[in-house]
PDB file of C-alpha atoms in Angstrom:
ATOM      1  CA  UNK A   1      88.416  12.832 -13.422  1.00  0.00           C
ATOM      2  CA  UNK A   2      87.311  14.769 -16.202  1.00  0.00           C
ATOM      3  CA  UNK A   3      83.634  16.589 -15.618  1.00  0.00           C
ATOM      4  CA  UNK A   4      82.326  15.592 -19.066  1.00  0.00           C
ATOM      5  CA  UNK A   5      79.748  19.333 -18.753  1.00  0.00           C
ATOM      6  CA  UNK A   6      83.575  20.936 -18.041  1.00  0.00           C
ATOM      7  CA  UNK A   7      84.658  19.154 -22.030  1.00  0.00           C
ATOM      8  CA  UNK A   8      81.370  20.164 -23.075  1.00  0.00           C
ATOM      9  CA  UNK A   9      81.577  23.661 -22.890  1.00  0.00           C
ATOM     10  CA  UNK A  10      85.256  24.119 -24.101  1.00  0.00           C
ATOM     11  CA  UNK A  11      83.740  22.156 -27.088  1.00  0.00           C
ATOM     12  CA  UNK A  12      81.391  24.736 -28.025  1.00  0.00           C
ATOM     13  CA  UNK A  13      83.535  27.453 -27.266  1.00  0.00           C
ATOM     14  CA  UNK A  14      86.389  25.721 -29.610  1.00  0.00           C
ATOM     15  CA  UNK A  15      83.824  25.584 -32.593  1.00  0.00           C
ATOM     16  CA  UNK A  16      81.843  28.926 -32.016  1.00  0.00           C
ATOM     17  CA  UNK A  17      84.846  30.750 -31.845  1.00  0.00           C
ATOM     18  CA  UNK A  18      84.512  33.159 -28.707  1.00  0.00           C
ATOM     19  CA  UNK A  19      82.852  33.057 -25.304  1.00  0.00           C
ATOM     20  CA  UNK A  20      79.842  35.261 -26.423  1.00  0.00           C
ATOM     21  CA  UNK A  21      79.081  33.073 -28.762  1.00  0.00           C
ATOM     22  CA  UNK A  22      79.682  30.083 -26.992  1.00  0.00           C
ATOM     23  CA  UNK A  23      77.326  31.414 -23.950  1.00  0.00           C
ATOM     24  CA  UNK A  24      74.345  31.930 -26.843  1.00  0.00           C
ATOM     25  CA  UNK A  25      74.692  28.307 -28.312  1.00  0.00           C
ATOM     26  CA  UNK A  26      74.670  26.700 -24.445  1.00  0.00           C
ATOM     27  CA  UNK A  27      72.193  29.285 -23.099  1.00  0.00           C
ATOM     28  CA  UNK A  28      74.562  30.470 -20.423  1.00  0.00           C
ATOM     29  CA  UNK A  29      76.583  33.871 -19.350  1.00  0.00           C
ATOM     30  CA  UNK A  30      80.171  34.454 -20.381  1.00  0.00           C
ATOM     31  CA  UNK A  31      81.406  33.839 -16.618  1.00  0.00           C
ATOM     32  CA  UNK A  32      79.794  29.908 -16.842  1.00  0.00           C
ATOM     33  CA  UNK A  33      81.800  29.401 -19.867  1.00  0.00           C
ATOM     34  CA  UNK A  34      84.636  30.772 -18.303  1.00  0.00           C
ATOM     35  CA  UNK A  35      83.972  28.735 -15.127  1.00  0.00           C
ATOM     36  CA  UNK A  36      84.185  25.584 -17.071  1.00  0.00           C
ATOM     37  CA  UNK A  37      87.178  25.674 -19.545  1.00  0.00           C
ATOM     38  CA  UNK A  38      89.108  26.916 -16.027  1.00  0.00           C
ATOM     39  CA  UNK A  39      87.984  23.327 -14.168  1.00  0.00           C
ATOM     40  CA  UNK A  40      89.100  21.741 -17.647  1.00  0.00           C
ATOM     41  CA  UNK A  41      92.383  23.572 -17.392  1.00  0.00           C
ATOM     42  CA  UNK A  42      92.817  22.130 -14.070  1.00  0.00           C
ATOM     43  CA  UNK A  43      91.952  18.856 -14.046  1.00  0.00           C
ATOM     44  CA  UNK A  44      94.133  18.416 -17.150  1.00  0.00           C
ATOM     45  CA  UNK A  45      96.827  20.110 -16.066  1.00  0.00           C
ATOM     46  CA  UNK A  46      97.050  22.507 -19.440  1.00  0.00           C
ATOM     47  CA  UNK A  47      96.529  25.877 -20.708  1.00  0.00           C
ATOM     48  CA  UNK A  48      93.588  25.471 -23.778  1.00  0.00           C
ATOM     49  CA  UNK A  49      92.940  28.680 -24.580  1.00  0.00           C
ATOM     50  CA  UNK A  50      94.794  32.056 -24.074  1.00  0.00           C
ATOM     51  CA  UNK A  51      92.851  34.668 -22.849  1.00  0.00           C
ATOM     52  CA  UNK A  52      93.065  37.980 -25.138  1.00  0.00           C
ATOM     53  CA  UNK A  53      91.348  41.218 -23.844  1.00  0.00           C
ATOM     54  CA  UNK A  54      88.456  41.104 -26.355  1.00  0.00           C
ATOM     55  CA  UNK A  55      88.686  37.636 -27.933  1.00  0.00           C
ATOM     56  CA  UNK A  56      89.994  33.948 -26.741  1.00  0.00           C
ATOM     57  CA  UNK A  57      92.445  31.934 -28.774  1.00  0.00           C
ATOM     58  CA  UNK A  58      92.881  27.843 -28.430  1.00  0.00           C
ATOM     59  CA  UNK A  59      96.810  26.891 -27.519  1.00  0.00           C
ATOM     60  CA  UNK A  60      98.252  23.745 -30.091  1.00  0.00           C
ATOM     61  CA  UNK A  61      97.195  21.568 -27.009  1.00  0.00           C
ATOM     62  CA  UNK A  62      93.265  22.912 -27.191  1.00  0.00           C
ATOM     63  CA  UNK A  63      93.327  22.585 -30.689  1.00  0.00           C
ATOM     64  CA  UNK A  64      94.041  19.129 -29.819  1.00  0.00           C
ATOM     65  CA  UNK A  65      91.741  18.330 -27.244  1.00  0.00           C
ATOM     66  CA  UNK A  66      89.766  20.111 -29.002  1.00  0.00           C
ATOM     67  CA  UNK A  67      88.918  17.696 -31.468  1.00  0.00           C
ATOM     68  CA  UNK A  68      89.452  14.783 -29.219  1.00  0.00           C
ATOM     69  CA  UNK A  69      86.512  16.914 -27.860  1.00  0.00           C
ATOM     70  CA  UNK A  70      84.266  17.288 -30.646  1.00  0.00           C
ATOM     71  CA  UNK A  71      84.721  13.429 -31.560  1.00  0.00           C
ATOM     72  CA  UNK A  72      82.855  12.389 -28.593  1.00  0.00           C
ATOM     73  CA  UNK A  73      80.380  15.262 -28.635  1.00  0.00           C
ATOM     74  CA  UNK A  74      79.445  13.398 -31.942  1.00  0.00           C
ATOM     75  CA  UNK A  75      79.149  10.392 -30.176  1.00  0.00           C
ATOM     76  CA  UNK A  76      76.661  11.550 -27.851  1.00  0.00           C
ATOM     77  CA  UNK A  77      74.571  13.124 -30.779  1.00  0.00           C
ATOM     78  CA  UNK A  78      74.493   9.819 -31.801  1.00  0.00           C
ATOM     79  CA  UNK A  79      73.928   7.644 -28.714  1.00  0.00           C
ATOM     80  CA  UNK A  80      70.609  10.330 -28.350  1.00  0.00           C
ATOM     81  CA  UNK A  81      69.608   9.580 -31.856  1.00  0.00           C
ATOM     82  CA  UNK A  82      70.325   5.496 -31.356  1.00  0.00           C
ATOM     83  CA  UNK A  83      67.998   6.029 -28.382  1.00  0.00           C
ATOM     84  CA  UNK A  84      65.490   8.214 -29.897  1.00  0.00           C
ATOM     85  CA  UNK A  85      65.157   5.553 -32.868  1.00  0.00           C
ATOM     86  CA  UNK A  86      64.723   3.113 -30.926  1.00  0.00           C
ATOM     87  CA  UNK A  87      61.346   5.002 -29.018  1.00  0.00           C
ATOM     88  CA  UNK A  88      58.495   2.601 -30.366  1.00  0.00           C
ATOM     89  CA  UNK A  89      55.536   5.259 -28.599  1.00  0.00           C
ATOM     90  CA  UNK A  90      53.019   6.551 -30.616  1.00  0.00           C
ATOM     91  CA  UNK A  91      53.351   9.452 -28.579  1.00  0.00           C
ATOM     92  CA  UNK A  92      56.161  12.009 -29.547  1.00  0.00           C
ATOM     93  CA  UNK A  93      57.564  15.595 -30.790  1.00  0.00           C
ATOM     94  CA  UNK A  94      59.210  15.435 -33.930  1.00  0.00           C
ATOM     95  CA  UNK A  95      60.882  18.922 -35.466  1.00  0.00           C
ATOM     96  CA  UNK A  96      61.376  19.744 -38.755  1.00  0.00           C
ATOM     97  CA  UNK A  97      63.062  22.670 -40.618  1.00  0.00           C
ATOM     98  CA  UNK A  98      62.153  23.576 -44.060  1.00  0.00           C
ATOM     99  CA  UNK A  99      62.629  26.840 -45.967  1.00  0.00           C
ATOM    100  CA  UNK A 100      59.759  29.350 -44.944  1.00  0.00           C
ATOM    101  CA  UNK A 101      57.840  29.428 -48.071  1.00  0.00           C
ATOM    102  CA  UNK A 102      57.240  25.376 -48.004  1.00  0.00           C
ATOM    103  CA  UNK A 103      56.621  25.854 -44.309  1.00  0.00           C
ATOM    104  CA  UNK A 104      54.233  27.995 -44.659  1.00  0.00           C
ATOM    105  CA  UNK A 105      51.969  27.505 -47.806  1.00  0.00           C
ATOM    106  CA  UNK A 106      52.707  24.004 -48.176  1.00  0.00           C
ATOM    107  CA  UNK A 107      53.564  21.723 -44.956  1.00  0.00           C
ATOM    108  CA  UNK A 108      51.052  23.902 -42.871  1.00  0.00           C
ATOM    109  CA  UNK A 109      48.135  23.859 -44.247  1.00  0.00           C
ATOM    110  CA  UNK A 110      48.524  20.059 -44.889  1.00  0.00           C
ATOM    111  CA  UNK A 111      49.386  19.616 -40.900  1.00  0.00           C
ATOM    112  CA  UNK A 112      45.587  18.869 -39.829  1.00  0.00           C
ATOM    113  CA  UNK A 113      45.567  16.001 -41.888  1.00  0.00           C
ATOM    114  CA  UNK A 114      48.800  14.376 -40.513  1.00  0.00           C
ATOM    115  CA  UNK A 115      47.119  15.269 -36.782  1.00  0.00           C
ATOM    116  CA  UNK A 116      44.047  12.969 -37.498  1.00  0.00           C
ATOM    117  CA  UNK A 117      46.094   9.841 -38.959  1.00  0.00           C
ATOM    118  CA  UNK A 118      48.773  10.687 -35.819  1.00  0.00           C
ATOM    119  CA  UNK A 119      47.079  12.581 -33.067  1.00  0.00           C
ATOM    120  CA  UNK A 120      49.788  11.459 -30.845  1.00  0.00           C
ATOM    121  CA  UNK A 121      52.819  12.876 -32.144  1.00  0.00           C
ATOM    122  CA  UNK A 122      52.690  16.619 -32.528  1.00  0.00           C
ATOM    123  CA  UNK A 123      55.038  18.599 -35.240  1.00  0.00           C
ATOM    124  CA  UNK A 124      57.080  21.409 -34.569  1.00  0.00           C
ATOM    125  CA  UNK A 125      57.586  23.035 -37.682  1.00  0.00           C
ATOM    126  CA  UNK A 126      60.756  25.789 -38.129  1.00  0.00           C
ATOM    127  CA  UNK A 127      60.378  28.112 -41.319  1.00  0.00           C
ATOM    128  CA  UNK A 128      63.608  29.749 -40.807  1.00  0.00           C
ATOM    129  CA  UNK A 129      65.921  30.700 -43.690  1.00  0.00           C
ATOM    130  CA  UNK A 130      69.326  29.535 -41.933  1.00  0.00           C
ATOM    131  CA  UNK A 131      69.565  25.788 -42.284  1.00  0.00           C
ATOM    132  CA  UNK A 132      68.854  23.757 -38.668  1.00  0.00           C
ATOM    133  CA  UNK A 133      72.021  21.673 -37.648  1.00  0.00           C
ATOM    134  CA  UNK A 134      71.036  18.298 -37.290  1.00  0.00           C
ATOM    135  CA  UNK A 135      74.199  17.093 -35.878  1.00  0.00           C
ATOM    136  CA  UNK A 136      73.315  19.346 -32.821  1.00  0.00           C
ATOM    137  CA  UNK A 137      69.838  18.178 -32.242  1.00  0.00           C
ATOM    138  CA  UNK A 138      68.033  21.564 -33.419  1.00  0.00           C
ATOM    139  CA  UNK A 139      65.538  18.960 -35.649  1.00  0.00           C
ATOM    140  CA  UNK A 140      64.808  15.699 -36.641  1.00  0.00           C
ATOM    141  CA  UNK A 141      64.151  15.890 -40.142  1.00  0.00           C
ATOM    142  CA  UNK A 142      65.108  18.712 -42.523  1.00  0.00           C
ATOM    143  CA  UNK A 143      63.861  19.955 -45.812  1.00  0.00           C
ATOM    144  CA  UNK A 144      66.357  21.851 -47.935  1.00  0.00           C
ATOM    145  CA  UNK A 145      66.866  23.261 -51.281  1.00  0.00           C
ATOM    146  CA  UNK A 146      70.611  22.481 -51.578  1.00  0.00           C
ATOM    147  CA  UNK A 147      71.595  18.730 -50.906  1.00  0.00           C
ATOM    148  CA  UNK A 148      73.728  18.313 -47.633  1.00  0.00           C
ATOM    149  CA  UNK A 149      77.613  16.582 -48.705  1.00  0.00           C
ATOM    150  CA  UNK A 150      77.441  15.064 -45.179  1.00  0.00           C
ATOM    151  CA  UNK A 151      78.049  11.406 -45.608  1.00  0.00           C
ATOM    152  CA  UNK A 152      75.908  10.372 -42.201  1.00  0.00           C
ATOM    153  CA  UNK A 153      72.730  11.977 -43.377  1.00  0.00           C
ATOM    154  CA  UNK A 154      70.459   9.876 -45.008  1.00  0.00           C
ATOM    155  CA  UNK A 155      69.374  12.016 -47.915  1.00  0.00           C
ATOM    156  CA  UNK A 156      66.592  11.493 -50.661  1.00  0.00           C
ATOM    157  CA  UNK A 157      65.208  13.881 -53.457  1.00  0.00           C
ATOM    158  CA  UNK A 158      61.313  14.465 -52.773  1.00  0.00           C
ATOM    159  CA  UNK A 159      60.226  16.949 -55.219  1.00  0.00           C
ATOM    160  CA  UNK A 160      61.179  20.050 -57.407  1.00  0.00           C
ATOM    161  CA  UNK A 161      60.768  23.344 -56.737  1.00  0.00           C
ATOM    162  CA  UNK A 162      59.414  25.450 -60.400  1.00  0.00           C
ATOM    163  CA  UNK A 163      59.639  28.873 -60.755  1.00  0.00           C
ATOM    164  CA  UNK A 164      57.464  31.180 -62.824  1.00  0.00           C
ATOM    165  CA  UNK A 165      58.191  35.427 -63.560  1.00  0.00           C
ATOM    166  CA  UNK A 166      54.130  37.448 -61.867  1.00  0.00           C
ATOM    167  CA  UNK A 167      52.856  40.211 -61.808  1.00  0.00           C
ATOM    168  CA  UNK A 168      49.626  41.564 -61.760  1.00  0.00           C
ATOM    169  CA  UNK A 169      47.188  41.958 -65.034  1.00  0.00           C
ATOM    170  CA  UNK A 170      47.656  45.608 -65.253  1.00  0.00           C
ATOM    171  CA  UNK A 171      51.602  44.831 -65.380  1.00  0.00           C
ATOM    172  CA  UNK A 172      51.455  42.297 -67.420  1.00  0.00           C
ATOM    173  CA  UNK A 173      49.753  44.360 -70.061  1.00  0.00           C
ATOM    174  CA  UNK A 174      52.688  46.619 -70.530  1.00  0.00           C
ATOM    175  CA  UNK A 175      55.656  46.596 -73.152  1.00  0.00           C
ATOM    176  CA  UNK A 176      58.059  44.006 -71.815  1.00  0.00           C
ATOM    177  CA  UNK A 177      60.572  46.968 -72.204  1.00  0.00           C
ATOM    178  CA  UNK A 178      58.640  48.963 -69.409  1.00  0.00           C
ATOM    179  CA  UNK A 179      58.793  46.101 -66.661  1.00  0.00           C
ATOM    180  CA  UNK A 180      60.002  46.631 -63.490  1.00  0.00           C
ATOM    181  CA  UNK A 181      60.881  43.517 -61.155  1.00  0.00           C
ATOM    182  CA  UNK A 182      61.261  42.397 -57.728  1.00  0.00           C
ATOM    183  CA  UNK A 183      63.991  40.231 -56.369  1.00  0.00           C
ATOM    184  CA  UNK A 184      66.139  39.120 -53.195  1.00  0.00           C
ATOM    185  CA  UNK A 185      68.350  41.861 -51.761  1.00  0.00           C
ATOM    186  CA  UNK A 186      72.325  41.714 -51.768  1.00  0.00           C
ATOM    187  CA  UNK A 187      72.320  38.813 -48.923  1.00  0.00           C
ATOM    188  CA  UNK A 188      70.802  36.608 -51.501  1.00  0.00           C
ATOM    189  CA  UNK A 189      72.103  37.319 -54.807  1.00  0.00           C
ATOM    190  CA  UNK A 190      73.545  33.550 -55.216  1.00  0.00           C
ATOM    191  CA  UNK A 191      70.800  31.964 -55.655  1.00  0.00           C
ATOM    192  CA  UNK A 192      69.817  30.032 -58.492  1.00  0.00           C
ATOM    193  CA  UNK A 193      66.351  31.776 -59.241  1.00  0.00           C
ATOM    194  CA  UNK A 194      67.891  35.569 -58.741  1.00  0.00           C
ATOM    195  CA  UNK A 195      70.849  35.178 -60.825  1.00  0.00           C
ATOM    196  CA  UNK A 196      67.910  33.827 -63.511  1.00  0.00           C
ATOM    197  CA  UNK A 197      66.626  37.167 -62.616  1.00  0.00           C
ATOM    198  CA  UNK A 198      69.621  38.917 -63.069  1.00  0.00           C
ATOM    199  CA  UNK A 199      70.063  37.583 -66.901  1.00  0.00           C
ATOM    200  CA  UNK A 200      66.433  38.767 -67.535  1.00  0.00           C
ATOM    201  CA  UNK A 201      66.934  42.304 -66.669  1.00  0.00           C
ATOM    202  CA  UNK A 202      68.450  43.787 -69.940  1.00  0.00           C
ATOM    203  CA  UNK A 203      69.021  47.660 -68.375  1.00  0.00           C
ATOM    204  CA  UNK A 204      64.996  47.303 -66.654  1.00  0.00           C
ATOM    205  CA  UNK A 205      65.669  47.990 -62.925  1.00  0.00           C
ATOM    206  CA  UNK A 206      64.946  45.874 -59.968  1.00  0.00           C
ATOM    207  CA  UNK A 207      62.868  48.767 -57.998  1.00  0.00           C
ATOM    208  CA  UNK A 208      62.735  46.334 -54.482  1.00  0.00           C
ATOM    209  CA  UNK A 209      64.131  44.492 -53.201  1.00  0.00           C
ATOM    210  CA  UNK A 210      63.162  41.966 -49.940  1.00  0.00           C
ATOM    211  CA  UNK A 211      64.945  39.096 -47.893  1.00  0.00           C
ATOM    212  CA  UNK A 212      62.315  36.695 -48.013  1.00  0.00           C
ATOM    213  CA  UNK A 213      59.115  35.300 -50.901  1.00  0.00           C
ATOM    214  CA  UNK A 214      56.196  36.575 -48.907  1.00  0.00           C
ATOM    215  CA  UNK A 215      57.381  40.466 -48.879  1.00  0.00           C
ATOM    216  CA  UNK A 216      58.106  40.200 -52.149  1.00  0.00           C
ATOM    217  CA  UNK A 217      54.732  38.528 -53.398  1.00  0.00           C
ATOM    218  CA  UNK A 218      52.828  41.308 -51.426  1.00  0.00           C
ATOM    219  CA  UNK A 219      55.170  44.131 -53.517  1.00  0.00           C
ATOM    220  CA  UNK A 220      54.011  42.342 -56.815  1.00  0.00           C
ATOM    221  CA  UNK A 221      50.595  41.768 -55.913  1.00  0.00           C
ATOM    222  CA  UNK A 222      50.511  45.737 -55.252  1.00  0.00           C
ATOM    223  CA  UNK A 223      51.579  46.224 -58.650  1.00  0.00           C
ATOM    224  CA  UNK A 224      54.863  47.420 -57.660  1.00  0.00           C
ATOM    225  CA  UNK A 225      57.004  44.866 -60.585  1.00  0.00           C
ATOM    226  CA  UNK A 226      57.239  41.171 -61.614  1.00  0.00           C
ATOM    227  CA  UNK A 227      58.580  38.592 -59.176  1.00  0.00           C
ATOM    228  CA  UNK A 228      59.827  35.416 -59.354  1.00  0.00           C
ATOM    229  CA  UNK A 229      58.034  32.910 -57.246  1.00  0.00           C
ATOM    230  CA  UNK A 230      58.023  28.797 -56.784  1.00  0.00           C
ATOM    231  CA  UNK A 231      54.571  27.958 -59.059  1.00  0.00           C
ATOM    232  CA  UNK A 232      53.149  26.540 -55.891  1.00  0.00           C
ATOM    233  CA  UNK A 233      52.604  30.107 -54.524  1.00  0.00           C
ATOM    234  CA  UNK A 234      52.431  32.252 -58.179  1.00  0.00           C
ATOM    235  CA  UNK A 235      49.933  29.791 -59.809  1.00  0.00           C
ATOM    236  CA  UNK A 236      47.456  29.983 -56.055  1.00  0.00           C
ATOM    237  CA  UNK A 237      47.525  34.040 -56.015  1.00  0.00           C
ATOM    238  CA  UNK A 238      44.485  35.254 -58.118  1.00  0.00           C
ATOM    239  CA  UNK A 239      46.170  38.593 -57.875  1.00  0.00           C
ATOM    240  CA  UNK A 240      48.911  37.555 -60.265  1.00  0.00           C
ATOM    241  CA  UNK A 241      49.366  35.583 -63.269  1.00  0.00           C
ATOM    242  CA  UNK A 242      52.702  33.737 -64.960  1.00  0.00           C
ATOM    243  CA  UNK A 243      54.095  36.445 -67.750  1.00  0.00           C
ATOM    244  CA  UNK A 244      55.696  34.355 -70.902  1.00  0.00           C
ATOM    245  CA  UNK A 245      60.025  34.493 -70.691  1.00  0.00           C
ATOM    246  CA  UNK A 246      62.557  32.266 -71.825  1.00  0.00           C
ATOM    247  CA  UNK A 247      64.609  30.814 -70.739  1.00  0.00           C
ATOM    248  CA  UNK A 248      62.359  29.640 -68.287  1.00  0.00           C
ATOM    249  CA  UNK A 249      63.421  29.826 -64.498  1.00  0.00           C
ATOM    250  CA  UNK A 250      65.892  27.055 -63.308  1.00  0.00           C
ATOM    251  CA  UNK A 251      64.126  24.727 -60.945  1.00  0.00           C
ATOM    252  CA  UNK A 252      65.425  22.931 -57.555  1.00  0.00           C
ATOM    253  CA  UNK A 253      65.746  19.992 -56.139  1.00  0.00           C
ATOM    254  CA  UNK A 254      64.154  19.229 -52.684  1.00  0.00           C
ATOM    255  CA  UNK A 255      66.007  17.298 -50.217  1.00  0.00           C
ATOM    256  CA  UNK A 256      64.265  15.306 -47.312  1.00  0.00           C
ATOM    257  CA  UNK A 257      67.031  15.108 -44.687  1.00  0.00           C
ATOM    258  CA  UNK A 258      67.548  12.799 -41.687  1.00  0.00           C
ATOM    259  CA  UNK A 259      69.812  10.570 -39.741  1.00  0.00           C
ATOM    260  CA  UNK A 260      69.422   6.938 -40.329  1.00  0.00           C
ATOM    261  CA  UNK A 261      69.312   5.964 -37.018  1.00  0.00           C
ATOM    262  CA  UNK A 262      66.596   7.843 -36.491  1.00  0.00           C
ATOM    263  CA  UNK A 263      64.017   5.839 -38.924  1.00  0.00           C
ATOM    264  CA  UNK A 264      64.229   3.183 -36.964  1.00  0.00           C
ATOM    265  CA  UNK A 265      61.292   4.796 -35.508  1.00  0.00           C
ATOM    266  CA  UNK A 266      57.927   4.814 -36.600  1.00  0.00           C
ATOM    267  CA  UNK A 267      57.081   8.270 -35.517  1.00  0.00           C
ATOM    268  CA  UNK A 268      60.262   9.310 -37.669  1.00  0.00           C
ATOM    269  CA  UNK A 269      58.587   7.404 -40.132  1.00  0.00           C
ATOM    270  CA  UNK A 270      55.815   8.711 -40.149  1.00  0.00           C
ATOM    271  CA  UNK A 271      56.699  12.351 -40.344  1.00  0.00           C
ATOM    272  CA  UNK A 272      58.904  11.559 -43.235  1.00  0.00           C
ATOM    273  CA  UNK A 273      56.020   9.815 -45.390  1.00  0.00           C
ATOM    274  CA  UNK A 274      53.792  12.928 -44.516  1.00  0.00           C
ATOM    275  CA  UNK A 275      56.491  15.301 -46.110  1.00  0.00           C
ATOM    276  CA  UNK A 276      57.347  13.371 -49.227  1.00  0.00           C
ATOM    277  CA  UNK A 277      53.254  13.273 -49.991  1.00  0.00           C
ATOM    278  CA  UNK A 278      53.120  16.985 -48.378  1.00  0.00           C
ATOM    279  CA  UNK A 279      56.222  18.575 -51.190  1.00  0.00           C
ATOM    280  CA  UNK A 280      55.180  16.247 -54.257  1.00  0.00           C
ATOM    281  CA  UNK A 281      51.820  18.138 -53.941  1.00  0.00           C
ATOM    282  CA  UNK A 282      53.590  21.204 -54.925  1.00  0.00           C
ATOM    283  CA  UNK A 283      56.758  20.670 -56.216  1.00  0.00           C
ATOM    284  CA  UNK A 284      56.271  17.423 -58.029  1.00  0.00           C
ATOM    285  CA  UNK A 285      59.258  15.087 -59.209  1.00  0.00           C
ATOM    286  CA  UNK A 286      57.652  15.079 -62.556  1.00  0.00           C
ATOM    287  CA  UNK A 287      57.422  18.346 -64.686  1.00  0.00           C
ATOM    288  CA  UNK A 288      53.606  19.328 -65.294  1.00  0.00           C
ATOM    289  CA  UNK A 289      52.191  20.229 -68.509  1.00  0.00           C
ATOM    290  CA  UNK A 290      52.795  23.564 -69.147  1.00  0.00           C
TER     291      UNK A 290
END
């Protein structure tokens, strides 16, 4: 018999490439992962993976299994979300990833008044930059700036993220020629609103540079250069104010991100109305007046 915990871990270590990783994903040392891809080995009957000094490479029959492997890890996933959709308890935990500036300055301040219409079910809100893998249970729902191509997500536009150039008053009230700016550093240079930036420059110099909005809207705010920021957070900071360009920024779509088995349940459901009215508060559908 196959130990389905043995199939398990050669699954992770197939898609995370190497047994260091594979131990961080599964929370174990190297020696457990080690431990179990030998028991697969035996009970199988065949060599999976060759064992290199510094690195581990899958054999054509791990490949295989491999993805025999990862076929009914993804039925699992979904016999857990079947299950977890089917939960009818007010009570309940529901996570959600979004990208940390909607995290922060919208969804959580907006949080107390979700708790009083649903004291029972308690959000656990992830502002991280990387993008949460649903498929592997690290949330429930997910709000994203880039629309997922998976075809088992159930996927719906929810608002659109503006962008406006700030700076402070006494930086506004320079010659355009003598701006400086503030952007994303090298890490980030694809996206949409800092290759805007990019177009903007004309030979003025980007003078710092930060991985994420808030470090960058505390640079600006010192009078350090002009950022780009989402309108929610530029038009709220009293210490800035919107400088006139054109073009103007390109805006982007947010995507509210789930699986469809999982709104069978009304906590789901729940959670998903309070982010659609939570985002259209600051990234409305509809373009404001200017």
């Amino acid at each position: 018999m196959v130990d389905w915990q043995d199939l398990h871990h050669f699954a992770v270590l197939a898609r995370a490439g190497s047994l260091s990783a594979a131990a961080r994903d599964l929370g174990v040392d190297h020696a457990t992962i080690g431990r179990r891809v030998a028991s697969l080995e035996d009970a199988l009957a065949l060599r999976l993976i060759e064992r290199l000094p510094r690195r581990v490479t899958l054999t054509p029959e791990g490949i295989a299994i491999a993805a025999l492997a990862a076929e009914m890890a993804g039925t699992v996933q979904a016999i857990e979300r079947r299950a977890r959709g089917y939960a009818a308890s007010p009570v309940a935990t529901v996570r959600i990833s979004a990208p940390p500036a909607l995290a922060a300055r919208l969804i959580a301040p907006q949080v107390a008044s979700f708790h009083r219409a649903h004291p029972g079910i308690t959000l656990v809100l992830s502002g991280a930059a990387r993008i949460a893998a649903l498929d592997r249970g690290e949330a429930e729902i997910a709000v994203r700036l880039t629309r997922p191509d998976d075809p088992d997500l159930l996927i719906r536009r929810i608002g659109v993220m503006r962008f406006g150039l700030y700076a402070t008053p006494d930086q506004a009230a320079k010659p355009a020629a003598d701006w400086t700016f503030i952007g994303y550093d090298s890490a980030l240079e694809h996206v949409p609103q800092q290759a805007w930036l990019r177009t903007l420059l004309a030979g003025r110099p980007i003078v710092f540079q930060a991985s994420d909005l808030f470090g960058q809207q505390e640079a600006a705010r010192a009078g350090l250069g002009a950022v780009v920021l989402p309108r929610f957070l530029g038009n709220g900071d009293a210490a800035l104010i919107r400088l006139p360009v054109e073009p103007k920024p390109p805006p982007r779509d947010v995507w509210l991100v789930t699986y469809p088995d999982l709104k069978r349940s009304p906590v789901i459901r729940a959670a998903l109305a309070f982010l659609v009215w939570v985002i259209a508060l600051g990234c409305p559908v509809a373009s404001p007046v200017e």
